[in-house]
Amino acid sequence: MSQATTIRVLIADDHAIFRQGLATIINRDPDMQVIAQAENGEQAIALFEEHQPDVTLMDLRMPEVEGVEAIGAICAIAKSARIIVLTTYDSDEDIYRGLQAGAKGYLLKETEPDELLNAIRTVYRGQKYIPPDVGAKLVQRLSNPELSERELDVLRSLAQGMSNADIAAALSIGEGTVKSHVNRILNKLDVSDRTQAVIVAVKRGIVSL
C-alpha cells in the first residue's frame, strides 16, 4: 500500500491511556495513520466531519454522547462510514445495537494487535469484520423476540425493584396493564419470574443495574 493510500484512522474512547496505546499500535503499521482522537461521542462526530477518516474505532460507553448514538449520527452524515466498535462489552444487545446503528465491525478490547490491524484493513476494503464468538451472540440476539418500548420501560422499572403499583404510577398506566406487560416480558425472555427476567436482561445488556 503506497503512502497515497494510507488508511486514516479516528479513535473514539474516553480513556486517554487506551487511546494512546491504540494509536501506538496503529501508527507502527506503515499502511495506517491515526489522524484524530476523541474522548467522547460528541467529539467523535465533530472530528469525523472535520477529518473524514477511512476507518473509525468507536467505544460504546462514553460521556456526552454514547457510542451507539455517535455511530448513528456519523452514518447519517456519511452512509459509507466504516466504523468498528471496540469495547469491553460483548452482550448480545450491545453487539446488536452497535451493528444496527451502522458499525461494520465489532471487536473486544482484549483483541490481539494483529487482529485489530486485520479488522481495520478488512473494514477499509468495504467488508464486515465480526469474529465468530461475536457472530454467535448476534445470531442468538436476532432469534430472540423484540421487546416493545413500553415493555423495556417496565423491564427497567423491574430492575429498579419497583412494584406493579409503583410502575403503574410512574408510567401513568393501569396496574392490570403493567401485569400484562410483565407477562409478555417473561414469555419473550423465556423465564418464569421477575427476578429471572432482570438477571437475563442484565446478562444480555438490555438493562443495567
XYZ file of N, CA, C and O in Angstrom:
836
model
N 0.854 -1.189 0.000
C 0.000 0.000 0.000
C 0.894 1.246 0.000
O 1.763 1.390 0.854
N 0.692 2.128 -0.925
C 1.531 3.305 -1.047
C 1.127 4.356 -0.019
O 0.061 4.290 0.572
N 2.006 5.377 0.122
C 1.723 6.442 1.076
C 0.418 7.150 0.729
O -0.301 7.625 1.598
N 0.103 7.202 -0.572
C -1.100 7.909 -1.021
C -2.375 7.215 -0.555
O -3.437 7.825 -0.496
N -2.276 5.931 -0.238
C -3.464 5.195 0.176
C -3.369 4.722 1.629
O -3.904 3.697 1.996
N -2.645 5.468 2.442
C -2.566 5.170 3.875
C -3.971 5.216 4.484
O -4.749 6.124 4.205
N -4.292 4.221 5.308
C -5.604 4.160 5.967
C -5.605 5.160 7.120
O -4.830 5.034 8.075
N -6.470 6.147 7.032
C -6.547 7.206 8.042
C -7.588 6.814 9.095
O -8.746 6.572 8.769
N -7.159 6.763 10.364
C -7.991 6.206 11.438
C -8.345 7.264 12.491
O -7.483 8.036 12.923
N -9.611 7.279 12.893
C -10.082 8.089 14.015
C -10.358 7.154 15.195
O -11.009 6.121 15.028
N -9.847 7.506 16.374
C -10.089 6.722 17.590
C -11.023 7.502 18.510
O -10.782 8.675 18.790
N -12.084 6.846 18.976
C -13.005 7.474 19.937
C -13.106 6.590 21.170
O -13.666 5.495 21.118
N -12.543 7.068 22.278
C -12.557 6.322 23.544
C -12.306 7.307 24.673
O -11.511 8.231 24.517
N -12.981 7.121 25.808
C -12.842 8.099 26.886
C -11.655 7.838 27.804
O -11.436 8.591 28.755
N -10.855 6.813 27.528
C -9.673 6.540 28.344
C -8.413 6.919 27.572
O -8.070 6.272 26.583
N -7.730 7.962 28.041
C -6.581 8.510 27.325
C -5.460 7.487 27.134
O -4.845 7.410 26.066
N -5.187 6.696 28.169
C -4.103 5.714 28.080
C -4.424 4.661 27.027
O -3.559 4.263 26.240
N -5.680 4.226 26.982
C -6.070 3.232 25.982
C -5.961 3.824 24.578
O -5.478 3.165 23.654
N -6.421 5.078 24.415
C -6.325 5.738 23.107
C -4.873 5.803 22.639
O -4.563 5.523 21.484
N -3.997 6.180 23.556
C -2.582 6.316 23.195
C -1.982 4.966 22.818
O -1.183 4.865 21.878
N -2.375 3.927 23.559
C -1.891 2.585 23.238
C -2.346 2.142 21.855
O -1.563 1.573 21.070
N -3.612 2.406 21.553
C -4.144 2.079 20.222
C -3.384 2.832 19.141
O -3.006 2.266 18.106
N -3.188 4.130 19.375
C -2.501 4.966 18.389
C -1.098 4.448 18.117
O -0.636 4.418 16.970
N -0.403 4.001 19.172
C 0.953 3.472 19.024
C 0.950 2.227 18.143
O 1.780 2.081 17.238
N 0.001 1.316 18.406
C -0.103 0.085 17.617
C -0.398 0.399 16.152
O 0.228 -0.140 15.238
N -1.356 1.297 15.925
C -1.783 1.603 14.562
C -0.702 2.367 13.796
O -0.399 2.056 12.637
N -0.092 3.359 14.439
C 0.923 4.172 13.759
C 2.200 3.396 13.458
O 2.999 3.800 12.616
N 2.384 2.273 14.169
C 3.552 1.432 13.916
C 3.422 0.713 12.571
O 4.410 0.304 11.976
N 2.178 0.563 12.099
C 1.943 -0.074 10.804
C 2.172 0.967 9.698
O 1.564 2.045 9.725
N 3.034 0.675 8.726
C 3.355 1.669 7.695
C 2.169 2.048 6.804
O 2.216 3.076 6.121
N 1.116 1.229 6.816
C -0.044 1.486 5.953
C -1.156 2.265 6.658
O -2.215 2.499 6.085
N -0.937 2.630 7.934
C -2.004 3.273 8.704
C -1.499 4.502 9.452
O -0.317 4.604 9.776
N -2.430 5.402 9.730
C -2.092 6.601 10.497
C -3.306 7.068 11.302
O -4.402 7.201 10.748
N -3.113 7.298 12.603
C -4.176 7.877 13.428
C -4.192 9.383 13.180
O -3.202 10.068 13.427
N -5.309 9.897 12.673
C -5.364 11.308 12.299
C -6.115 12.156 13.328
O -6.044 13.384 13.298
N -6.837 11.518 14.246
C -7.543 12.275 15.286
C -7.980 11.331 16.404
O -8.161 10.131 16.176
N -8.154 11.897 17.616
C -8.618 11.125 18.767
C -9.737 11.893 19.466
O -9.604 13.097 19.700
N -10.815 11.188 19.805
C -11.957 11.792 20.504
C -12.113 11.136 21.863
O -11.901 9.934 22.006
N -12.509 11.929 22.871
C -12.678 11.373 24.214
C -14.147 11.179 24.578
O -14.465 10.708 25.657
N -15.057 11.543 23.666
C -16.474 11.265 23.878
C -17.178 11.223 22.522
O -16.591 11.572 21.491
N -18.442 10.807 22.531
C -19.177 10.645 21.286
C -19.396 11.944 20.536
O -19.377 11.977 19.299
N -19.591 13.027 21.279
C -19.816 14.334 20.647
C -18.579 14.762 19.853
O -18.683 15.220 18.711
N -17.418 14.591 20.465
C -16.158 14.893 19.777
C -15.972 13.986 18.565
O -15.485 14.425 17.521
N -16.350 12.719 18.719
C -16.186 11.758 17.621
C -16.944 12.210 16.375
O -16.421 12.158 15.259
N -18.174 12.681 16.580
C -18.998 13.150 15.456
C -18.337 14.369 14.798
O -18.205 14.440 13.572
N -17.892 15.318 15.626
C -17.273 16.549 15.109
C -15.973 16.247 14.366
O -15.718 16.788 13.280
N -15.135 15.375 14.947
C -13.853 15.046 14.330
C -14.045 14.226 13.056
O -13.264 14.339 12.110
N -15.091 13.407 13.021
C -15.385 12.662 11.791
C -15.717 13.642 10.663
O -15.215 13.510 9.548
N -16.584 14.603 10.979
C -16.950 15.598 9.963
C -15.730 16.379 9.488
O -15.589 16.679 8.303
N -14.836 16.715 10.427
C -13.661 17.531 10.092
C -12.636 16.763 9.267
O -12.100 17.282 8.287
N -12.365 15.510 9.654
C -11.258 14.761 9.052
C -11.683 13.711 8.023
O -10.842 13.258 7.240
N -12.964 13.300 8.042
C -13.438 12.265 7.110
C -12.485 11.051 7.088
O -11.914 10.712 6.049
N -12.291 10.392 8.240
C -11.355 9.260 8.306
C -11.835 8.079 7.454
O -13.014 7.976 7.125
N -10.892 7.208 7.107
C -11.243 5.994 6.357
C -11.917 4.971 7.267
O -12.853 4.288 6.870
N -11.407 4.860 8.502
C -11.948 3.904 9.474
C -12.019 4.591 10.837
O -11.097 5.318 11.222
N -13.119 4.365 11.566
C -13.282 4.913 12.913
C -13.396 3.771 13.910
O -14.170 2.835 13.700
N -12.618 3.836 14.996
C -12.730 2.877 16.104
C -13.557 3.535 17.197
O -13.185 4.602 17.691
N -14.666 2.918 17.575
C -15.635 3.565 18.468
C -15.913 2.737 19.716
O -16.350 1.578 19.621
N -15.670 3.332 20.881
C -16.067 2.699 22.141
C -17.586 2.857 22.299
O -18.183 3.772 21.724
N -18.222 1.981 23.062
C -19.671 2.074 23.259
C -20.046 2.964 24.426
O -20.995 3.744 24.347
N -19.323 2.864 25.543
C -19.666 3.621 26.737
C -18.773 4.850 26.843
O -17.597 4.740 27.191
N -19.328 6.011 26.514
C -18.575 7.259 26.591
C -19.472 8.371 27.127
O -20.695 8.307 26.991
N -18.876 9.412 27.739
C -19.682 10.537 28.227
C -20.211 11.402 27.080
O -19.807 11.214 25.926
N -21.084 12.347 27.426
C -21.695 13.279 26.475
C -22.655 12.549 25.527
O -23.863 12.616 25.669
N -22.086 11.853 24.547
C -22.883 11.062 23.605
C -22.292 9.660 23.579
O -21.086 9.498 23.391
N -23.129 8.634 23.786
C -22.617 7.259 23.812
C -22.307 6.754 22.404
O -22.729 7.347 21.400
N -21.573 5.649 22.351
C -21.095 5.132 21.080
C -22.159 4.833 20.051
O -22.033 5.219 18.883
N -23.229 4.147 20.462
C -24.282 3.776 19.506
C -24.913 5.019 18.880
O -25.144 5.080 17.665
N -25.156 6.022 19.710
C -25.741 7.273 19.212
C -24.775 7.973 18.255
O -25.178 8.520 17.213
N -23.489 7.959 18.608
C -22.480 8.584 17.743
C -22.370 7.852 16.410
O -22.241 8.482 15.350
N -22.432 6.523 16.444
C -22.383 5.739 15.204
C -23.554 6.120 14.297
O -23.381 6.353 13.099
N -24.741 6.199 14.886
C -25.931 6.571 14.117
C -25.800 7.950 13.495
O -26.150 8.157 12.326
N -25.263 8.902 14.274
C -25.099 10.279 13.791
C -24.085 10.332 12.648
O -24.291 11.018 11.642
N -22.984 9.607 12.798
C -21.946 9.596 11.762
C -22.475 8.941 10.480
O -22.233 9.445 9.374
N -23.202 7.846 10.624
C -23.741 7.161 9.437
C -24.811 8.005 8.739
O -25.048 7.854 7.547
N -25.451 8.900 9.502
C -26.416 9.823 8.891
C -25.680 10.879 8.068
O -26.189 11.351 7.046
N -24.466 11.226 8.515
C -23.635 12.191 7.792
C -23.027 11.546 6.550
O -23.003 12.131 5.467
N -22.524 10.316 6.732
C -21.851 9.603 5.638
C -22.260 8.135 5.676
O -21.799 7.381 6.531
N -23.140 7.752 4.752
C -23.646 6.377 4.736
C -22.537 5.348 4.544
O -22.652 4.202 4.957
N -21.444 5.761 3.898
C -20.351 4.826 3.628
C -19.331 4.772 4.764
O -18.278 4.155 4.618
N -19.622 5.427 5.902
C -18.682 5.442 7.031
C -18.318 4.019 7.455
O -19.186 3.154 7.569
N -17.027 3.817 7.658
C -16.547 2.491 8.078
C -16.177 2.580 9.556
O -15.147 3.154 9.903
N -17.030 2.008 10.399
C -16.859 2.117 11.852
C -16.718 0.732 12.470
O -17.487 -0.182 12.141
N -15.736 0.590 13.353
C -15.551 -0.653 14.107
C -15.800 -0.351 15.576
O -15.178 0.551 16.146
N -16.722 -1.077 16.192
C -16.926 -0.966 17.634
C -15.761 -1.666 18.324
O -15.426 -2.800 17.986
N -15.127 -0.983 19.261
C -14.037 -1.573 20.043
C -14.369 -1.341 21.506
O -14.278 -0.222 22.008
N -14.789 -2.398 22.192
C -15.390 -2.239 23.507
C -15.066 -3.398 24.434
O -14.576 -4.440 23.997
N -15.336 -3.211 25.718
C -15.193 -4.303 26.686
C -16.492 -5.084 26.799
O -16.551 -6.115 27.453
N -17.564 -4.596 26.171
C -18.891 -5.189 26.327
C -19.210 -6.151 25.184
O -19.127 -5.781 24.018
N -19.595 -7.375 25.536
C -19.900 -8.361 24.493
C -21.272 -8.997 24.680
O -21.525 -10.107 24.240
N -22.207 -8.280 25.339
C -23.561 -8.820 25.458
C -24.225 -8.766 24.097
O -23.887 -7.938 23.253
N -25.179 -9.675 23.862
C -25.799 -9.729 22.535
C -26.539 -8.445 22.201
O -26.618 -8.038 21.044
N -27.047 -7.744 23.224
C -27.773 -6.494 22.968
C -26.811 -5.393 22.524
O -27.117 -4.617 21.604
N -25.630 -5.316 23.144
C -24.632 -4.329 22.738
C -24.189 -4.570 21.295
O -24.067 -3.632 20.497
N -23.924 -5.832 20.972
C -23.492 -6.183 19.619
C -24.575 -5.798 18.613
O -24.302 -5.153 17.596
N -25.809 -6.165 18.922
C -26.938 -5.875 18.031
C -27.097 -4.378 17.811
O -27.223 -3.910 16.673
N -27.069 -3.606 18.897
C -27.282 -2.157 18.789
C -26.150 -1.486 18.013
O -26.387 -0.575 17.215
N -24.913 -1.925 18.248
C -23.776 -1.334 17.543
C -23.845 -1.567 16.042
O -23.652 -0.643 15.243
N -24.140 -2.796 15.662
C -24.206 -3.128 14.233
C -25.456 -2.549 13.586
O -25.432 -2.110 12.435
N -26.567 -2.525 14.334
C -27.800 -1.952 13.805
C -27.619 -0.455 13.527
O -28.185 0.086 12.571
N -26.817 0.221 14.361
C -26.591 1.653 14.188
C -25.756 1.958 12.951
O -25.750 3.083 12.461
N -25.029 0.935 12.460
C -24.258 1.137 11.238
C -22.806 0.705 11.290
O -22.076 0.849 10.309
N -22.349 0.166 12.433
C -20.963 -0.294 12.527
C -20.732 -1.459 11.566
O -21.629 -2.270 11.320
N -19.513 -1.539 11.028
C -19.164 -2.599 10.080
C -18.341 -3.706 10.739
O -18.088 -4.737 10.139
N -17.910 -3.456 11.981
C -17.118 -4.452 12.688
C -17.345 -4.345 14.179
O -17.862 -3.332 14.675
N -16.968 -5.390 14.920
C -17.166 -5.405 16.374
C -16.020 -6.189 17.002
O -15.868 -7.387 16.741
N -15.211 -5.500 17.799
C -14.080 -6.144 18.460
C -14.102 -5.852 19.953
O -14.585 -4.805 20.380
N -13.555 -6.774 20.725
C -13.391 -6.553 22.161
C -12.000 -5.991 22.423
O -11.063 -6.229 21.661
N -11.863 -5.224 23.503
C -10.592 -4.565 23.803
C -9.471 -5.540 24.135
O -8.304 -5.163 24.135
N -9.839 -6.787 24.402
C -8.807 -7.795 24.671
C -8.227 -8.368 23.377
O -7.344 -9.221 23.396
N -8.712 -7.897 22.231
C -8.252 -8.361 20.925
C -6.750 -8.162 20.758
O -6.193 -7.148 21.181
N -6.088 -9.138 20.126
C -4.654 -9.020 19.853
C -4.399 -7.934 18.798
O -5.235 -7.730 17.903
N -3.259 -7.238 18.891
C -2.949 -6.180 17.928
C -3.066 -6.599 16.466
O -3.593 -5.852 15.635
N -2.595 -7.809 16.134
C -2.659 -8.263 14.740
C -4.099 -8.381 14.252
O -4.392 -8.062 13.088
N -4.983 -8.844 15.127
C -6.385 -8.964 14.727
C -7.007 -7.579 14.543
O -7.805 -7.361 13.629
N -6.631 -6.639 15.410
C -7.119 -5.269 15.274
C -6.729 -4.691 13.913
O -7.569 -4.133 13.196
N -5.461 -4.823 13.550
C -4.979 -4.290 12.272
C -5.654 -4.989 11.096
O -6.004 -4.354 10.093
N -5.867 -6.287 11.228
C -6.562 -7.051 10.186
C -8.009 -6.569 10.033
O -8.520 -6.427 8.913
N -8.648 -6.299 11.171
C -10.032 -5.810 11.142
C -10.111 -4.452 10.450
O -11.015 -4.197 9.652
N -9.159 -3.573 10.753
C -9.136 -2.250 10.124
C -8.989 -2.389 8.615
O -9.709 -1.740 7.841
N -8.076 -3.252 8.168
C -7.879 -3.456 6.727
C -9.141 -4.027 6.081
O -9.539 -3.619 4.976
N -9.759 -5.000 6.761
C -10.958 -5.653 6.218
C -12.096 -4.659 6.039
O -12.734 -4.595 4.979
N -12.356 -3.866 7.074
C -13.436 -2.879 7.017
C -13.102 -1.771 6.004
O -13.969 -1.283 5.295
N -11.831 -1.405 5.922
C -11.400 -0.401 4.944
C -11.738 -0.859 3.520
O -12.115 -0.048 2.664
N -11.619 -2.180 3.278
C -11.913 -2.727 1.943
C -13.414 -2.816 1.671
O -13.840 -3.261 0.609
N -14.230 -2.423 2.657
C -15.674 -2.446 2.453
C -16.358 -3.710 2.935
O -17.547 -3.915 2.701
N -15.606 -4.578 3.643
C -16.186 -5.811 4.172
C -16.501 -5.651 5.657
O -16.006 -4.726 6.315
N -17.315 -6.562 6.172
C -17.603 -6.545 7.603
C -16.588 -7.420 8.339
O -16.053 -8.376 7.777
N -16.336 -7.073 9.614
C -15.445 -7.883 10.428
C -16.136 -8.213 11.738
O -16.258 -7.372 12.626
N -16.629 -9.444 11.823
C -17.326 -9.903 13.030
C -16.741 -11.259 13.430
O -16.969 -12.257 12.752
N -15.953 -11.314 14.508
C -15.360 -12.579 14.952
C -16.439 -13.630 15.241
O -17.587 -13.274 15.559
N -16.112 -14.917 15.125
C -17.100 -15.989 15.300
C -17.891 -15.924 16.609
O -19.100 -16.123 16.614
N -17.215 -15.620 17.727
C -17.924 -15.592 19.010
C -18.919 -14.435 19.059
O -20.015 -14.556 19.609
N -18.540 -13.305 18.451
C -19.447 -12.162 18.387
C -20.619 -12.496 17.456
O -21.772 -12.189 17.761
N -20.312 -13.138 16.342
C -21.360 -13.540 15.393
C -22.368 -14.482 16.021
O -23.576 -14.374 15.774
N -21.889 -15.407 16.859
C -22.783 -16.362 17.515
C -23.750 -15.646 18.449
O -24.939 -15.979 18.515
N -23.236 -14.640 19.173
C -24.117 -13.883 20.078
C -25.118 -13.048 19.290
O -26.255 -12.849 19.720
N -24.685 -12.544 18.132
C -25.593 -11.763 17.294
C -26.730 -12.644 16.778
O -27.895 -12.233 16.784
N -26.402 -13.854 16.362
C -27.431 -14.799 15.892
C -28.428 -15.089 17.006
O -29.641 -15.127 16.791
N -27.909 -15.276 18.217
C -28.774 -15.528 19.376
C -29.705 -14.341 19.607
O -30.901 -14.506 19.859
N -29.138 -13.129 19.501
C -29.949 -11.917 19.703
C -31.046 -11.806 18.640
O -32.191 -11.459 18.937
N -30.712 -12.110 17.402
C -31.677 -11.987 16.307
C -32.800 -13.016 16.422
O -33.888 -12.823 15.880
N -32.524 -14.118 17.139
C -33.546 -15.164 17.292
C -34.487 -14.876 18.458
O -35.510 -15.526 18.625
N -34.135 -13.865 19.277
C -34.971 -13.525 20.428
C -36.073 -12.549 20.014
O -35.826 -11.630 19.236
N -37.296 -12.725 20.548
C -38.383 -11.789 20.235
C -38.054 -10.380 20.711
O -37.428 -10.201 21.754
N -38.447 -9.384 19.937
C -38.209 -7.979 20.289
C -39.107 -7.552 21.448
O -40.285 -7.896 21.485
N -38.546 -6.786 22.374
C -39.352 -6.148 23.404
C -39.792 -4.779 22.892
O -39.003 -4.063 22.273
N -41.049 -4.430 23.138
C -41.531 -3.111 22.727
C -40.924 -2.038 23.640
O -40.365 -2.353 24.702
N -41.040 -0.771 23.218
C -40.511 0.322 24.037
C -41.171 0.333 25.424
O -40.515 0.559 26.439
N -42.477 0.090 25.462
C -43.189 0.088 26.745
C -42.725 -1.088 27.604
O -42.544 -0.950 28.821
N -42.511 -2.242 26.981
C -42.014 -3.392 27.731
C -40.618 -3.120 28.281
O -40.283 -3.529 29.401
N -39.802 -2.401 27.518
C -38.472 -2.026 28.006
C -38.577 -1.086 29.203
O -37.819 -1.213 30.171
N -39.541 -0.164 29.141
C -39.771 0.745 30.275
C -40.127 -0.047 31.529
O -39.612 0.221 32.628
N -41.018 -1.008 31.371
C -41.451 -1.837 32.502
C -40.283 -2.672 33.022
O -40.070 -2.789 34.237
N -39.493 -3.229 32.101
C -38.355 -4.064 32.490
C -37.321 -3.247 33.269
O -36.778 -3.717 34.275
N -37.059 -2.024 32.823
C -36.121 -1.162 33.552
C -36.652 -0.860 34.958
O -35.884 -0.792 35.925
N -37.959 -0.690 35.060
C -38.582 -0.442 36.364
C -38.458 -1.667 37.263
O -38.200 -1.544 38.472
N -38.634 -2.848 36.689
C -38.459 -4.097 37.449
C -37.027 -4.185 37.979
O -36.803 -4.604 39.116
N -36.068 -3.787 37.139
C -34.655 -3.851 37.534
C -34.366 -2.913 38.701
O -33.420 -3.138 39.474
N -35.193 -1.869 38.858
C -35.031 -0.939 39.971
C -35.777 -1.410 41.219
O -35.782 -0.730 42.248
N -36.403 -2.597 41.124
C -37.099 -3.163 42.267
C -38.478 -2.585 42.520
O -39.028 -2.727 43.617
N -39.053 -1.949 41.518
C -40.367 -1.316 41.689
C -41.493 -2.347 41.640
O -41.415 -3.341 40.915
N -42.551 -2.104 42.424
C -43.736 -2.974 42.410
C -44.619 -2.602 41.228
O -44.426 -1.568 40.584
N -45.615 -3.455 40.944
C -46.547 -3.159 39.860
C -47.238 -1.817 40.073
O -47.434 -1.039 39.146
N -47.600 -1.544 41.343
C -48.276 -0.286 41.656
C -47.355 0.906 41.396
O -47.780 1.932 40.841
N -46.075 0.765 41.788
C -45.096 1.830 41.557
C -44.904 2.071 40.054
O -44.833 3.219 39.605
N -44.807 0.973 39.300
C -44.597 1.072 37.847
C -45.805 1.742 37.193
O -45.660 2.612 36.330
N -46.993 1.331 37.623
C -48.225 1.909 37.073
C -48.251 3.422 37.289
O -48.580 4.190 36.376
N -47.877 3.851 38.489
C -47.871 5.283 38.803
C -46.805 6.022 37.994
O -47.058 7.108 37.460
N -45.628 5.410 37.892
C -44.515 6.065 37.201
C -44.779 6.204 35.705
O -44.392 7.208 35.094
N -45.444 5.199 35.118
C -45.658 5.208 33.669
C -47.062 5.703 33.287
O -47.408 5.729 32.100
N -47.859 6.056 34.308
C -49.234 6.551 34.084
C -50.082 5.539 33.293
O -50.752 5.876 32.320
N -50.003 4.278 33.730
C -50.836 3.225 33.128
C -51.487 2.424 34.255
O -51.107 2.553 35.426
N -52.469 1.609 33.915
C -53.158 0.823 34.925
C -52.313 -0.340 35.425
O -51.420 -0.819 34.728
N -52.624 -0.777 36.646
C -51.871 -1.893 37.214
C -52.085 -3.172 36.412
O -51.177 -3.984 36.252
N -53.287 -3.337 35.891
C -53.572 -4.510 35.052
C -52.724 -4.499 33.788
O -52.262 -5.551 33.326
N -52.509 -3.302 33.240
C -51.671 -3.173 32.041
C -50.224 -3.540 32.364
O -49.548 -4.202 31.566
N -49.780 -3.137 33.549
C -48.419 -3.498 33.979
C -48.284 -5.008 34.051
O -47.296 -5.582 33.566
N -49.285 -5.679 34.641
C -49.239 -7.149 34.757
C -49.161 -7.798 33.375
O -48.419 -8.763 33.170
N -49.913 -7.254 32.427
C -49.890 -7.786 31.058
C -48.503 -7.636 30.441
O -47.981 -8.554 29.797
N -47.904 -6.466 30.645
C -46.554 -6.225 30.119
C -45.550 -7.177 30.758
O -44.696 -7.743 30.072
N -45.667 -7.368 32.067
C -44.746 -8.265 32.780
C -44.868 -9.684 32.234
O -43.857 -10.360 31.980
N -46.096 -10.144 32.012
C -46.306 -11.493 31.473
C -45.671 -11.652 30.093
O -45.057 -12.685 29.783
N -45.824 -10.608 29.259
C -45.240 -10.678 27.916
C -43.710 -10.673 27.984
O -43.036 -11.365 27.216
N -43.167 -9.892 28.933
C -41.714 -9.852 29.119
C -41.193 -11.229 29.520
O -40.186 -11.717 28.988
N -41.893 -11.874 30.468
C -41.471 -13.211 30.921
C -41.488 -14.198 29.762
O -40.568 -15.017 29.611
N -42.530 -14.123 28.937
C -42.623 -15.023 27.779
C -41.502 -14.773 26.785
O -40.865 -15.713 26.287
N -41.256 -13.507 26.478
C -40.239 -13.177 25.477
C -38.828 -13.515 25.949
O -37.968 -13.891 25.146
N -38.569 -13.368 27.245
C -37.246 -13.693 27.785
C -37.134 -15.160 28.186
O -36.064 -15.620 28.582
N -38.263 -15.877 28.077
C -38.317 -17.316 28.387
C -37.882 -17.594 29.827
O -37.039 -18.444 30.103
N -38.485 -16.831 30.758
C -38.216 -17.018 32.186
C -39.548 -17.125 32.925
O -40.606 -16.834 32.371
N -39.486 -17.542 34.199
C -40.724 -17.805 34.931
C -41.064 -16.759 35.986
O -42.173 -16.757 36.514
N -40.111 -15.871 36.321
C -40.447 -14.851 37.317
C -39.666 -13.560 37.067
O -38.767 -13.499 36.222
N -40.030 -12.518 37.822
C -39.460 -11.180 37.625
C -37.955 -11.143 37.889
O -37.209 -10.481 37.165
N -37.517 -11.865 38.927
C -36.088 -11.866 39.255
C -35.262 -12.444 38.124
O -34.235 -11.878 37.733
N -35.734 -13.562 37.568
C -35.023 -14.168 36.437
C -35.024 -13.233 35.238
O -34.036 -13.158 34.488
N -36.132 -12.521 35.052
C -36.223 -11.579 33.928
C -35.138 -10.515 34.036
O -34.473 -10.178 33.044
N -34.946 -9.983 35.230
C -33.931 -8.944 35.440
C -32.529 -9.519 35.236
O -31.675 -8.895 34.591
N -32.295 -10.728 35.758
C -30.974 -11.368 35.608
C -30.639 -11.563 34.132
O -29.542 -11.226 33.666
N -31.594 -12.095 33.365
C -31.385 -12.328 31.932
C -31.188 -11.003 31.198
O -30.319 -10.868 30.332
N -31.987 -10.001 31.557
C -31.898 -8.694 30.894
C -30.541 -8.036 31.131
O -29.962 -7.441 30.224
N -30.028 -8.156 32.346
C -28.706 -7.589 32.669
C -27.614 -8.355 31.923
O -26.701 -7.761 31.342
N -27.713 -9.676 31.915
C -26.725 -10.514 31.243
C -26.660 -10.216 29.753
O -25.590 -10.183 29.142
N -27.818 -9.969 29.156
C -27.883 -9.688 27.724
C -27.591 -8.232 27.387
O -27.460 -7.868 26.231
N -27.508 -7.388 28.417
C -27.212 -5.980 28.160
C -28.430 -5.141 27.825
O -28.304 -4.029 27.340
N -29.622 -5.687 28.083
C -30.849 -4.942 27.787
C -31.056 -3.827 28.805
O -31.480 -2.722 28.474
N -30.763 -4.125 30.081
C -30.816 -3.116 31.130
C -29.532 -3.188 31.946
O -28.809 -4.177 31.890
N -29.255 -2.135 32.701
C -28.093 -2.131 33.594
C -28.572 -1.751 34.996
O -29.518 -0.978 35.155
N -27.925 -2.325 35.994
C -28.308 -2.064 37.391
C -27.516 -0.880 37.942
O -26.394 -0.639 37.520
